[in-house]
CSV table of C-alpha atoms in Angstrom, one decimal:
chain,number,residue,atom,x,y,z
E,141,UNK,CA,10.8,-2.8,11.4
E,142,UNK,CA,7.5,-1.0,11.1
E,143,UNK,CA,7.2,1.6,8.3
E,144,UNK,CA,4.2,3.7,7.4
E,145,UNK,CA,2.9,3.7,3.8
E,146,UNK,CA,2.3,7.4,3.8
E,147,UNK,CA,4.9,10.1,3.5
E,148,UNK,CA,6.6,12.7,1.3
E,149,UNK,CA,10.1,13.2,-0.1
E,150,UNK,CA,11.6,15.9,-2.2
E,151,UNK,CA,15.0,16.4,-3.8
E,152,UNK,CA,16.6,18.3,-6.6
E,153,UNK,CA,19.8,18.2,-8.7
E,154,UNK,CA,21.4,20.8,-10.9
E,155,UNK,CA,24.0,21.1,-13.6
E,156,UNK,CA,25.0,23.7,-16.1
E,157,UNK,CA,22.3,22.6,-18.5
E,158,UNK,CA,19.5,21.3,-16.3
E,159,UNK,CA,17.7,21.8,-13.0
E,160,UNK,CA,15.5,18.9,-11.9
E,161,UNK,CA,13.2,18.5,-9.0
E,162,UNK,CA,11.5,15.2,-7.9
E,163,UNK,CA,8.6,15.1,-5.4
E,164,UNK,CA,7.3,11.7,-4.1
E,165,UNK,CA,4.0,11.4,-2.3
E,166,UNK,CA,3.1,8.0,-0.9
E,167,UNK,CA,-0.3,6.7,0.2
E,168,UNK,CA,-1.8,3.3,1.2
E,169,UNK,CA,-2.0,0.6,-1.4
E,170,UNK,CA,-2.1,-3.2,-1.5
E,171,UNK,CA,1.0,-3.4,-3.7
E,172,UNK,CA,3.7,-1.1,-5.0
E,173,UNK,CA,2.4,1.2,-7.7
E,174,UNK,CA,4.2,4.2,-9.1
E,175,UNK,CA,2.6,6.9,-11.3
E,176,UNK,CA,4.5,9.7,-12.9
E,177,UNK,CA,3.6,13.4,-13.6
E,178,UNK,CA,6.2,14.7,-16.1
E,179,UNK,CA,6.5,15.6,-19.8
E,180,UNK,CA,5.8,12.6,-22.0
E,181,UNK,CA,9.0,13.3,-23.9
E,182,UNK,CA,10.9,12.0,-20.9
E,183,UNK,CA,8.7,8.8,-20.5
E,184,UNK,CA,11.6,6.6,-21.6
E,185,UNK,CA,13.1,7.3,-18.2
E,186,UNK,CA,10.2,5.9,-16.2
E,187,UNK,CA,11.5,2.3,-15.8
E,188,UNK,CA,14.8,3.5,-14.4
E,189,UNK,CA,13.1,5.9,-12.0
E,190,UNK,CA,10.7,3.2,-10.8
E,191,UNK,CA,13.7,1.0,-10.0
E,192,UNK,CA,15.3,3.7,-7.9
E,193,UNK,CA,12.1,4.1,-6.0
E,194,UNK,CA,11.6,0.4,-5.5
E,195,UNK,CA,15.0,0.1,-3.8
E,196,UNK,CA,13.6,2.1,-0.9
E,197,UNK,CA,9.8,1.5,-1.0
E,198,UNK,CA,8.2,-2.0,-1.2
E,199,UNK,CA,4.5,-1.2,-0.8
E,200,UNK,CA,2.2,1.8,-1.4
E,201,UNK,CA,1.0,4.0,-4.2
E,202,UNK,CA,3.7,6.5,-5.1
E,203,UNK,CA,3.0,9.7,-7.1
E,204,UNK,CA,6.2,11.0,-8.7
E,205,UNK,CA,6.1,14.6,-9.9
E,206,UNK,CA,9.1,15.6,-12.0
E,207,UNK,CA,10.1,19.1,-13.0
E,208,UNK,CA,12.8,19.7,-15.5
E,209,UNK,CA,14.2,23.2,-16.3
E,210,UNK,CA,17.0,24.3,-18.6
E,211,UNK,CA,17.8,25.4,-22.2
E,212,UNK,CA,18.3,21.8,-23.2
E,213,UNK,CA,15.4,20.4,-21.3
E,214,UNK,CA,13.3,19.9,-24.4
E,215,UNK,CA,15.2,19.3,-27.6
E,216,UNK,CA,13.4,20.2,-30.8
E,217,UNK,CA,13.9,18.6,-34.2
E,218,UNK,CA,12.6,19.1,-37.7
E,219,UNK,CA,10.4,16.5,-39.2
E,220,UNK,CA,9.9,16.7,-43.0
E,221,UNK,CA,7.4,14.8,-45.1
E,222,UNK,CA,9.8,14.3,-48.0
E,223,UNK,CA,7.4,12.1,-50.0
E,224,UNK,CA,4.7,14.7,-50.0
E,225,UNK,CA,7.2,17.5,-50.7
E,226,UNK,CA,8.5,15.6,-53.7
E,227,UNK,CA,5.0,15.2,-55.1
E,228,UNK,CA,4.4,18.9,-54.6
E,229,UNK,CA,7.6,19.9,-56.4
E,230,UNK,CA,6.9,17.5,-59.2
E,231,UNK,CA,3.4,18.8,-59.7
E,232,UNK,CA,4.5,22.5,-59.7
E,233,UNK,CA,7.2,21.9,-62.3
E,234,UNK,CA,4.8,20.0,-64.5
E,235,UNK,CA,2.2,22.7,-64.2
E,236,UNK,CA,4.8,25.4,-65.0
E,237,UNK,CA,5.8,23.6,-68.2
E,238,UNK,CA,2.3,22.6,-69.2
E,239,UNK,CA,0.8,26.0,-68.9
E,240,UNK,CA,3.9,28.0,-69.7
E,241,UNK,CA,3.8,29.8,-66.4
E,242,UNK,CA,6.7,31.5,-64.7
E,243,UNK,CA,8.4,29.5,-62.0
E,244,UNK,CA,5.7,28.9,-59.4
E,245,UNK,CA,7.8,27.1,-56.9
E,246,UNK,CA,7.7,28.8,-53.5
E,247,UNK,CA,9.7,27.2,-50.7
E,248,UNK,CA,8.1,29.5,-48.1
E,249,UNK,CA,4.8,27.7,-48.8
E,250,UNK,CA,6.3,24.4,-47.8
E,251,UNK,CA,7.8,25.9,-44.6
E,252,UNK,CA,4.5,27.3,-43.5
E,253,UNK,CA,2.4,24.2,-44.3
E,254,UNK,CA,2.5,21.6,-41.4
E,255,UNK,CA,1.7,18.9,-43.9
E,256,UNK,CA,5.2,19.2,-45.3
E,257,UNK,CA,7.2,20.3,-42.3
E,258,UNK,CA,6.8,20.5,-38.5
E,259,UNK,CA,9.0,21.1,-35.4
E,260,UNK,CA,8.5,18.4,-32.7
E,261,UNK,CA,10.1,17.7,-29.3
E,262,UNK,CA,12.9,15.2,-29.6
E,263,UNK,CA,13.2,12.2,-27.3
E,264,UNK,CA,16.8,11.1,-27.7
E,265,UNK,CA,18.3,9.9,-24.4
E,266,UNK,CA,20.4,12.6,-22.7
E,267,UNK,CA,22.9,10.9,-20.3
E,268,UNK,CA,23.4,14.1,-18.3
E,269,UNK,CA,19.7,14.5,-17.7
E,270,UNK,CA,19.2,10.8,-17.0
E,271,UNK,CA,22.0,10.9,-14.3
E,272,UNK,CA,20.5,14.0,-12.6
E,273,UNK,CA,17.0,12.5,-12.6
E,274,UNK,CA,18.0,9.2,-11.1
E,275,UNK,CA,20.1,11.0,-8.5
E,276,UNK,CA,17.2,13.3,-7.5
E,277,UNK,CA,14.7,10.4,-7.5
E,278,UNK,CA,17.0,8.3,-5.3
E,279,UNK,CA,17.5,11.2,-2.8
E,280,UNK,CA,13.7,11.9,-2.7
E,281,UNK,CA,13.0,8.2,-2.2
E,282,UNK,CA,15.5,8.1,0.8
E,283,UNK,CA,13.8,11.1,2.4
E,284,UNK,CA,10.4,9.5,1.8
E,285,UNK,CA,11.7,6.3,3.4
E,286,UNK,CA,13.0,8.3,6.4
E,287,UNK,CA,9.6,9.9,6.9
E,288,UNK,CA,7.8,6.6,6.6
E,289,UNK,CA,10.2,5.0,9.1
E,290,UNK,CA,9.6,7.8,11.6
E,291,UNK,CA,5.8,7.4,11.3
E,292,UNK,CA,6.4,3.6,11.6
E,293,UNK,CA,8.1,4.1,14.9
E,294,UNK,CA,5.0,5.9,16.2
E,295,UNK,CA,2.8,3.1,14.9
E,296,UNK,CA,5.0,0.6,16.7
E,297,UNK,CA,4.6,2.4,20.0
E,298,UNK,CA,0.8,2.3,19.5
E,299,UNK,CA,0.9,-1.4,18.7
E,300,UNK,CA,2.9,-2.1,21.9
E,301,UNK,CA,0.5,-0.1,24.0
E,302,UNK,CA,-2.5,-2.0,22.5
E,303,UNK,CA,-0.6,-5.3,23.0
E,304,UNK,CA,-0.1,-4.5,26.7
E,305,UNK,CA,-3.8,-3.8,27.0
E,306,UNK,CA,-4.6,-7.1,25.3
E,307,UNK,CA,-2.3,-9.0,27.7
E,308,UNK,CA,-3.9,-7.3,30.7
E,309,UNK,CA,-7.4,-8.2,29.5
E,310,UNK,CA,-6.5,-11.8,28.7
E,311,UNK,CA,-5.0,-12.1,32.2
E,312,UNK,CA,-8.2,-10.8,33.7
E,313,UNK,CA,-10.3,-13.2,31.7
E,314,UNK,CA,-8.1,-16.2,32.7
E,315,UNK,CA,-8.6,-15.2,36.3
E,316,UNK,CA,-12.4,-15.4,35.9
E,317,UNK,CA,-12.3,-18.9,34.3
E,318,UNK,CA,-12.5,-21.0,37.5
E,319,UNK,CA,-15.4,-18.8,38.8
E,320,UNK,CA,-17.2,-19.2,35.4
E,321,UNK,CA,-16.8,-23.0,35.5
E,322,UNK,CA,-18.0,-23.2,39.1
E,323,UNK,CA,-21.0,-21.0,38.4
E,324,UNK,CA,-21.8,-23.0,35.3
E,325,UNK,CA,-21.6,-26.3,37.2
E,326,UNK,CA,-23.9,-25.0,40.0
E,327,UNK,CA,-26.4,-23.7,37.5
E,328,UNK,CA,-26.6,-27.1,35.8
E,329,UNK,CA,-27.0,-29.0,39.0
E,330,UNK,CA,-29.7,-26.7,40.3
E,331,UNK,CA,-31.6,-27.0,37.0
E,332,UNK,CA,-31.5,-30.8,37.2
E,333,UNK,CA,-32.6,-30.8,40.9
E,334,UNK,CA,-35.5,-28.6,40.0
E,335,UNK,CA,-36.6,-31.0,37.3
E,336,UNK,CA,-36.0,-34.5,38.8
E,337,UNK,CA,-35.3,-33.8,42.5
E,338,UNK,CA,-32.8,-35.8,44.4
E,339,UNK,CA,-33.6,-39.1,42.7
E,340,UNK,CA,-31.0,-39.1,39.8
E,341,UNK,CA,-27.8,-40.9,38.8
E,342,UNK,CA,-25.1,-38.5,40.0
E,343,UNK,CA,-22.4,-40.2,37.9
E,344,UNK,CA,-24.4,-39.7,34.8
E,345,UNK,CA,-25.2,-36.1,35.7
E,346,UNK,CA,-21.5,-35.4,36.5
E,347,UNK,CA,-20.6,-36.9,33.1
E,348,UNK,CA,-23.1,-34.6,31.3
E,349,UNK,CA,-21.8,-31.6,33.3
E,350,UNK,CA,-18.2,-32.4,32.2
E,351,UNK,CA,-19.3,-32.5,28.6
E,352,UNK,CA,-21.1,-29.2,28.8
E,353,UNK,CA,-18.1,-27.6,30.6
E,354,UNK,CA,-15.8,-28.9,27.9
E,355,UNK,CA,-17.9,-27.2,25.3
E,356,UNK,CA,-17.6,-23.9,27.2
E,357,UNK,CA,-13.9,-24.3,27.9
E,358,UNK,CA,-11.9,-21.2,26.6
E,359,UNK,CA,-8.4,-22.2,27.8
E,360,UNK,CA,-7.2,-23.3,24.4
E,361,UNK,CA,-8.3,-19.9,22.9
E,362,UNK,CA,-6.6,-18.1,25.7
E,363,UNK,CA,-3.4,-20.0,25.0
E,364,UNK,CA,-3.6,-19.3,21.3
E,365,UNK,CA,-4.2,-15.6,22.0
E,366,UNK,CA,-1.1,-15.5,24.2
E,367,UNK,CA,0.9,-17.1,21.3
E,368,UNK,CA,-0.5,-14.6,18.8
E,369,UNK,CA,0.5,-11.7,21.0
E,370,UNK,CA,4.1,-13.0,21.3
E,371,UNK,CA,4.2,-13.5,17.5
E,372,UNK,CA,2.9,-10.0,16.9
E,373,UNK,CA,5.7,-8.5,19.1
E,374,UNK,CA,8.2,-10.6,17.2
E,375,UNK,CA,6.9,-9.5,13.7
E,376,UNK,CA,7.3,-5.8,14.8
E,377,UNK,CA,11.0,-6.4,15.1
E,378,UNK,CA,11.6,-7.9,11.7
E,379,UNK,CA,13.7,-5.9,9.2
E,380,UNK,CA,11.3,-6.3,6.3
E,381,UNK,CA,7.8,-5.1,5.3
E,382,UNK,CA,5.4,-6.6,7.9
E,383,UNK,CA,2.0,-5.1,7.0
E,384,UNK,CA,0.5,-8.2,5.4
E,385,UNK,CA,1.8,-10.5,8.2
E,386,UNK,CA,0.2,-8.3,10.8
E,387,UNK,CA,-3.0,-8.1,8.9
E,388,UNK,CA,-3.3,-11.9,8.7
E,389,UNK,CA,-2.4,-12.2,12.4
E,390,UNK,CA,-5.0,-9.6,13.6
E,391,UNK,CA,-7.6,-11.6,11.8
E,392,UNK,CA,-6.6,-14.8,13.7
E,393,UNK,CA,-6.7,-12.8,16.9
E,394,UNK,CA,-10.2,-11.6,16.2
E,395,UNK,CA,-11.3,-15.1,15.4
E,396,UNK,CA,-10.1,-16.3,18.8
E,397,UNK,CA,-11.8,-13.5,20.7
E,398,UNK,CA,-15.1,-14.1,18.9
E,399,UNK,CA,-14.9,-17.8,19.9
E,400,UNK,CA,-14.2,-16.8,23.6
E,401,UNK,CA,-17.2,-14.4,23.5
E,402,UNK,CA,-19.5,-17.1,22.1
E,403,UNK,CA,-18.4,-19.8,24.7
E,404,UNK,CA,-18.1,-17.7,27.8
E,405,UNK,CA,-21.3,-17.2,29.8
E,406,UNK,CA,-19.8,-14.9,32.4
E,407,UNK,CA,-20.6,-11.1,32.6
E,408,UNK,CA,-17.1,-10.0,33.6
E,409,UNK,CA,-15.5,-12.1,30.8
E,410,UNK,CA,-18.1,-10.7,28.3
E,411,UNK,CA,-17.1,-7.2,29.3
E,412,UNK,CA,-13.4,-7.9,28.7
E,413,UNK,CA,-14.2,-9.5,25.3
E,414,UNK,CA,-15.9,-6.3,24.3
E,415,UNK,CA,-12.8,-4.3,25.3
E,416,UNK,CA,-10.6,-6.7,23.5
E,417,UNK,CA,-12.6,-6.4,20.3
E,418,UNK,CA,-12.3,-2.6,20.5
E,419,UNK,CA,-8.6,-2.8,21.1
E,420,UNK,CA,-8.1,-5.2,18.2
E,421,UNK,CA,-10.2,-3.0,15.9
E,422,UNK,CA,-7.9,0.0,16.7
E,423,UNK,CA,-4.9,-2.2,15.8
E,424,UNK,CA,-6.5,-3.4,12.6
E,425,UNK,CA,-7.1,0.2,11.4
E,426,UNK,CA,-3.5,1.1,12.1
E,427,UNK,CA,-2.2,-2.0,10.3
E,428,UNK,CA,-3.8,-0.7,7.1
E,429,UNK,CA,-1.1,2.0,7.0
E,430,UNK,CA,1.8,-0.4,7.6
E,431,UNK,CA,4.1,-1.3,4.7
């Protein structure tokens, strides 16, 4: 089944404590790559979210934007530098005794000084939030996959149209092969007659003509092209990512067409070869967007 590598999917989940939204944007890429845009405090969830996406998407670059709202969305915790605080308290007590000062300890100073105390975002796992995020990501990935499948159906129709054009042009080329061979044989015979006249070994000349005709024979290339077209149609029906297979096959098809173009010395065949190259290039460009 043909699927596009571009698409968009969005989904949200909500509970009493959280509201999460996940947006997935997919573009072309050689492999599967997922990048996240969300608060670093939730980075511990990336592996599980990647797994949810990978169940639906096998190839492409996925940008995952995560929005989390709620009173418990960011947990805060107190971080205290006890060692430094102990040193501070010890020094103040010693200074008070040494210089016979009134009690100089001031807890407020410790609370205001970030060297002793600071409030940071916590990163303890929250099972409720994790469940919501995975659910929203799975739903977004399914919608992304649906969009990619719909675009893939359009691509498949384009491929079938171009394959029909390819078959038509190959059939026309095949019809011109006998005429090309006859023209080539007559040209060689006339050239020999102009050089040596009627006094030549006809058996030897016919042997040489046969060798030259064999070098210009394109029937094998036409047969392989026909086989490639059937294989292309078969791959389009596979229930798996087919982009790489199609990319390899279109290269083989281009190679066969180039060989036909270099062998054939016939204007009508040359014209069809140019049309075939144009058709295959259109297919190659579209294949770059197939998963």
